[in-house]
Amino acid sequence: ERFYRVDKSHSRQLGGTGLGLSIVKHAAAMHKARLELWSEPDAGTKITVHFDGQ
């Protein structure tokens, strides 16, 4: 799903539309890159994009 908010009240406090990951995923796919995600409650999310060096 392209757009989904888990906690709408928290998202409203932080702002944003929630489309960032969808855009990153699409851009990574266009460049044949790989995404790694780590998420921890109350700590945040880390996203790493791996591009092929060729």
PDB file of N, CA and C in Angstrom:
ATOM      1  N   GLU A   1       0.838  -1.173   0.000  1.00  0.00           N
ATOM      2  CA  GLU A   1       0.000   0.000   0.000  1.00  0.00           C
ATOM      3  C   GLU A   1       0.891   1.248   0.000  1.00  0.00           C
ATOM      4  N   ARG A   2       0.602   2.200  -0.845  1.00  0.00           N
ATOM      5  CA  ARG A   2       1.453   3.378  -0.975  1.00  0.00           C
ATOM      6  C   ARG A   2       1.376   4.334   0.202  1.00  0.00           C
ATOM      7  N   PHE A   3       0.245   4.445   0.815  1.00  0.00           N
ATOM      8  CA  PHE A   3       0.076   5.437   1.867  1.00  0.00           C
ATOM      9  C   PHE A   3      -0.622   4.804   3.054  1.00  0.00           C
ATOM     10  N   TYR A   4       0.036   4.810   4.192  1.00  0.00           N
ATOM     11  CA  TYR A   4      -0.566   4.236   5.387  1.00  0.00           C
ATOM     12  C   TYR A   4       0.059   4.867   6.622  1.00  0.00           C
ATOM     13  N   ARG A   5      -0.751   5.333   7.531  1.00  0.00           N
ATOM     14  CA  ARG A   5      -0.272   5.870   8.806  1.00  0.00           C
ATOM     15  C   ARG A   5      -0.690   4.918   9.913  1.00  0.00           C
ATOM     16  N   VAL A   6       0.275   4.486  10.699  1.00  0.00           N
ATOM     17  CA  VAL A   6      -0.017   3.577  11.797  1.00  0.00           C
ATOM     18  C   VAL A   6      -0.677   4.336  12.940  1.00  0.00           C
ATOM     19  N   ASP A   7      -0.111   5.477  13.287  1.00  0.00           N
ATOM     20  CA  ASP A   7      -0.600   6.256  14.421  1.00  0.00           C
ATOM     21  C   ASP A   7      -0.887   7.674  13.952  1.00  0.00           C
ATOM     22  N   LYS A   8      -2.118   7.946  13.635  1.00  0.00           N
ATOM     23  CA  LYS A   8      -2.482   9.240  13.064  1.00  0.00           C
ATOM     24  C   LYS A   8      -2.241  10.391  14.033  1.00  0.00           C
ATOM     25  N   SER A   9      -2.445  10.194  15.311  1.00  0.00           N
ATOM     26  CA  SER A   9      -2.241  11.287  16.261  1.00  0.00           C
ATOM     27  C   SER A   9      -0.767  11.661  16.333  1.00  0.00           C
ATOM     28  N   HIS A  10       0.124  10.678  16.336  1.00  0.00           N
ATOM     29  CA  HIS A  10       1.569  10.932  16.370  1.00  0.00           C
ATOM     30  C   HIS A  10       2.019  11.599  15.078  1.00  0.00           C
ATOM     31  N   SER A  11       1.512  11.132  13.955  1.00  0.00           N
ATOM     32  CA  SER A  11       1.889  11.696  12.660  1.00  0.00           C
ATOM     33  C   SER A  11       1.475  13.157  12.555  1.00  0.00           C
ATOM     34  N   ARG A  12       0.321  13.489  13.087  1.00  0.00           N
ATOM     35  CA  ARG A  12      -0.148  14.877  13.038  1.00  0.00           C
ATOM     36  C   ARG A  12       0.777  15.788  13.822  1.00  0.00           C
ATOM     37  N   GLN A  13       1.319  15.316  14.933  1.00  0.00           N
ATOM     38  CA  GLN A  13       2.238  16.120  15.739  1.00  0.00           C
ATOM     39  C   GLN A  13       3.530  16.383  14.984  1.00  0.00           C
ATOM     40  N   LEU A  14       3.981  15.412  14.207  1.00  0.00           N
ATOM     41  CA  LEU A  14       5.242  15.542  13.487  1.00  0.00           C
ATOM     42  C   LEU A  14       5.081  16.198  12.129  1.00  0.00           C
ATOM     43  N   GLY A  15       3.901  16.174  11.569  1.00  0.00           N
ATOM     44  CA  GLY A  15       3.690  16.724  10.239  1.00  0.00           C
ATOM     45  C   GLY A  15       4.069  15.724   9.163  1.00  0.00           C
ATOM     46  N   GLY A  16       4.004  16.137   7.925  1.00  0.00           N
ATOM     47  CA  GLY A  16       4.340  15.255   6.815  1.00  0.00           C
ATOM     48  C   GLY A  16       3.120  14.534   6.285  1.00  0.00           C
ATOM     49  N   THR A  17       3.295  13.938   5.121  1.00  0.00           N
ATOM     50  CA  THR A  17       2.179  13.262   4.467  1.00  0.00           C
ATOM     51  C   THR A  17       2.242  11.755   4.596  1.00  0.00           C
ATOM     52  N   GLY A  18       3.409  11.206   4.926  1.00  0.00           N
ATOM     53  CA  GLY A  18       3.551   9.765   5.019  1.00  0.00           C
ATOM     54  C   GLY A  18       3.897   9.115   3.690  1.00  0.00           C
ATOM     55  N   LEU A  19       4.265   9.918   2.695  1.00  0.00           N
ATOM     56  CA  LEU A  19       4.580   9.379   1.369  1.00  0.00           C
ATOM     57  C   LEU A  19       6.071   9.122   1.159  1.00  0.00           C
ATOM     58  N   GLY A  20       6.911   9.505   2.094  1.00  0.00           N
ATOM     59  CA  GLY A  20       8.359   9.410   1.919  1.00  0.00           C
ATOM     60  C   GLY A  20       8.861   8.028   1.544  1.00  0.00           C
ATOM     61  N   LEU A  21       8.445   6.998   2.274  1.00  0.00           N
ATOM     62  CA  LEU A  21       8.925   5.645   2.006  1.00  0.00           C
ATOM     63  C   LEU A  21       8.469   5.153   0.643  1.00  0.00           C
ATOM     64  N   SER A  22       7.258   5.476   0.250  1.00  0.00           N
ATOM     65  CA  SER A  22       6.759   5.077  -1.066  1.00  0.00           C
ATOM     66  C   SER A  22       7.609   5.690  -2.175  1.00  0.00           C
ATOM     67  N   ILE A  23       7.963   6.959  -2.011  1.00  0.00           N
ATOM     68  CA  ILE A  23       8.794   7.644  -3.010  1.00  0.00           C
ATOM     69  C   ILE A  23      10.186   7.026  -3.058  1.00  0.00           C
ATOM     70  N   VAL A  24      10.779   6.765  -1.888  1.00  0.00           N
ATOM     71  CA  VAL A  24      12.111   6.145  -1.831  1.00  0.00           C
ATOM     72  C   VAL A  24      12.078   4.757  -2.457  1.00  0.00           C
ATOM     73  N   LYS A  25      11.048   3.974  -2.151  1.00  0.00           N
ATOM     74  CA  LYS A  25      10.930   2.619  -2.705  1.00  0.00           C
ATOM     75  C   LYS A  25      10.840   2.657  -4.229  1.00  0.00           C
ATOM     76  N   HIS A  26      10.050   3.576  -4.751  1.00  0.00           N
ATOM     77  CA  HIS A  26       9.897   3.707  -6.201  1.00  0.00           C
ATOM     78  C   HIS A  26      11.221   4.131  -6.850  1.00  0.00           C
ATOM     79  N   ALA A  27      11.894   5.127  -6.282  1.00  0.00           N
ATOM     80  CA  ALA A  27      13.174   5.592  -6.827  1.00  0.00           C
ATOM     81  C   ALA A  27      14.225   4.486  -6.765  1.00  0.00           C
ATOM     82  N   ALA A  28      14.257   3.737  -5.672  1.00  0.00           N
ATOM     83  CA  ALA A  28      15.215   2.639  -5.537  1.00  0.00           C
ATOM     84  C   ALA A  28      14.955   1.570  -6.591  1.00  0.00           C
ATOM     85  N   ALA A  29      13.703   1.244  -6.826  1.00  0.00           N
ATOM     86  CA  ALA A  29      13.359   0.240  -7.839  1.00  0.00           C
ATOM     87  C   ALA A  29      13.793   0.694  -9.230  1.00  0.00           C
ATOM     88  N   MET A  30      13.644   1.976  -9.518  1.00  0.00           N
ATOM     89  CA  MET A  30      14.056   2.501 -10.825  1.00  0.00           C
ATOM     90  C   MET A  30      15.563   2.355 -11.038  1.00  0.00           C
ATOM     91  N   HIS A  31      16.332   2.392  -9.945  1.00  0.00           N
ATOM     92  CA  HIS A  31      17.793   2.284 -10.027  1.00  0.00           C
ATOM     93  C   HIS A  31      18.290   0.889  -9.658  1.00  0.00           C
ATOM     94  N   LYS A  32      17.361  -0.052  -9.537  1.00  0.00           N
ATOM     95  CA  LYS A  32      17.683  -1.437  -9.165  1.00  0.00           C
ATOM     96  C   LYS A  32      18.467  -1.492  -7.854  1.00  0.00           C
ATOM     97  N   ALA A  33      18.079  -0.640  -6.929  1.00  0.00           N
ATOM     98  CA  ALA A  33      18.706  -0.599  -5.609  1.00  0.00           C
ATOM     99  C   ALA A  33      17.911  -1.474  -4.643  1.00  0.00           C
ATOM    100  N   ARG A  34      18.518  -1.740  -3.512  1.00  0.00           N
ATOM    101  CA  ARG A  34      17.900  -2.577  -2.482  1.00  0.00           C
ATOM    102  C   ARG A  34      17.711  -1.740  -1.217  1.00  0.00           C
ATOM    103  N   LEU A  35      16.576  -1.896  -0.555  1.00  0.00           N
ATOM    104  CA  LEU A  35      16.287  -1.167   0.679  1.00  0.00           C
ATOM    105  C   LEU A  35      16.408  -2.086   1.881  1.00  0.00           C
ATOM    106  N   GLU A  36      16.949  -1.553   2.975  1.00  0.00           N
ATOM    107  CA  GLU A  36      16.950  -2.245   4.263  1.00  0.00           C
ATOM    108  C   GLU A  36      16.268  -1.318   5.256  1.00  0.00           C
ATOM    109  N   LEU A  37      15.379  -1.854   6.054  1.00  0.00           N
ATOM    110  CA  LEU A  37      14.660  -1.055   7.043  1.00  0.00           C
ATOM    111  C   LEU A  37      14.807  -1.663   8.428  1.00  0.00           C
ATOM    112  N   TRP A  38      15.050  -0.804   9.404  1.00  0.00           N
ATOM    113  CA  TRP A  38      15.052  -1.196  10.809  1.00  0.00           C
ATOM    114  C   TRP A  38      14.117  -0.246  11.521  1.00  0.00           C
ATOM    115  N   SER A  39      13.224  -0.786  12.311  1.00  0.00           N
ATOM    116  CA  SER A  39      12.282   0.056  13.038  1.00  0.00           C
ATOM    117  C   SER A  39      12.142  -0.451  14.460  1.00  0.00           C
ATOM    118  N   GLU A  40      12.136   0.489  15.397  1.00  0.00           N
ATOM    119  CA  GLU A  40      11.992   0.138  16.798  1.00  0.00           C
ATOM    120  C   GLU A  40      10.986   1.099  17.430  1.00  0.00           C
ATOM    121  N   PRO A  41       9.998   0.572  18.131  1.00  0.00           N
ATOM    122  CA  PRO A  41       9.001   1.443  18.759  1.00  0.00           C
ATOM    123  C   PRO A  41       9.653   2.503  19.646  1.00  0.00           C
ATOM    124  N   ASP A  42       9.172   3.695  19.552  1.00  0.00           N
ATOM    125  CA  ASP A  42       9.643   4.843  20.343  1.00  0.00           C
ATOM    126  C   ASP A  42      11.096   5.228  20.069  1.00  0.00           C
ATOM    127  N   ALA A  43      11.724   4.625  19.060  1.00  0.00           N
ATOM    128  CA  ALA A  43      13.109   4.968  18.736  1.00  0.00           C
ATOM    129  C   ALA A  43      13.236   5.508  17.319  1.00  0.00           C
ATOM    130  N   GLY A  44      12.343   5.106  16.434  1.00  0.00           N
ATOM    131  CA  GLY A  44      12.397   5.590  15.058  1.00  0.00           C
ATOM    132  C   GLY A  44      12.687   4.481  14.066  1.00  0.00           C
ATOM    133  N   THR A  45      12.913   4.894  12.838  1.00  0.00           N
ATOM    134  CA  THR A  45      13.147   3.970  11.732  1.00  0.00           C
ATOM    135  C   THR A  45      14.397   4.385  10.987  1.00  0.00           C
ATOM    136  N   LYS A  46      15.207   3.411  10.602  1.00  0.00           N
ATOM    137  CA  LYS A  46      16.409   3.651   9.808  1.00  0.00           C
ATOM    138  C   LYS A  46      16.212   2.961   8.470  1.00  0.00           C
ATOM    139  N   ILE A  47      16.453   3.690   7.387  1.00  0.00           N
ATOM    140  CA  ILE A  47      16.317   3.143   6.038  1.00  0.00           C
ATOM    141  C   ILE A  47      17.651   3.306   5.330  1.00  0.00           C
ATOM    142  N   THR A  48      18.183   2.211   4.803  1.00  0.00           N
ATOM    143  CA  THR A  48      19.431   2.236   4.052  1.00  0.00           C
ATOM    144  C   THR A  48      19.138   1.811   2.623  1.00  0.00           C
ATOM    145  N   VAL A  49      19.670   2.567   1.664  1.00  0.00           N
ATOM    146  CA  VAL A  49      19.499   2.247   0.247  1.00  0.00           C
ATOM    147  C   VAL A  49      20.842   1.767  -0.279  1.00  0.00           C
ATOM    148  N   HIS A  50      20.868   0.564  -0.863  1.00  0.00           N
ATOM    149  CA  HIS A  50      22.094  -0.017  -1.413  1.00  0.00           C
ATOM    150  C   HIS A  50      22.023   0.040  -2.941  1.00  0.00           C
ATOM    151  N   PHE A  51      22.977   0.747  -3.548  1.00  0.00           N
ATOM    152  CA  PHE A  51      23.060   0.837  -5.001  1.00  0.00           C
ATOM    153  C   PHE A  51      24.176  -0.064  -5.496  1.00  0.00           C
ATOM    154  N   ASP A  52      23.963  -0.722  -6.624  1.00  0.00           N
ATOM    155  CA  ASP A  52      24.991  -1.545  -7.253  1.00  0.00           C
ATOM    156  C   ASP A  52      26.069  -0.617  -7.799  1.00  0.00           C
ATOM    157  N   GLY A  53      27.315  -0.946  -7.582  1.00  0.00           N
ATOM    158  CA  GLY A  53      28.422  -0.087  -7.994  1.00  0.00           C
ATOM    159  C   GLY A  53      28.805  -0.184  -9.453  1.00  0.00           C
ATOM    160  N   GLN A  54      28.072  -0.920 -10.272  1.00  0.00           N
ATOM    161  CA  GLN A  54      28.452  -1.084 -11.675  1.00  0.00           C
ATOM    162  C   GLN A  54      28.066   0.102 -12.499  1.00  0.00           C
TER     163      GLN A  54
END
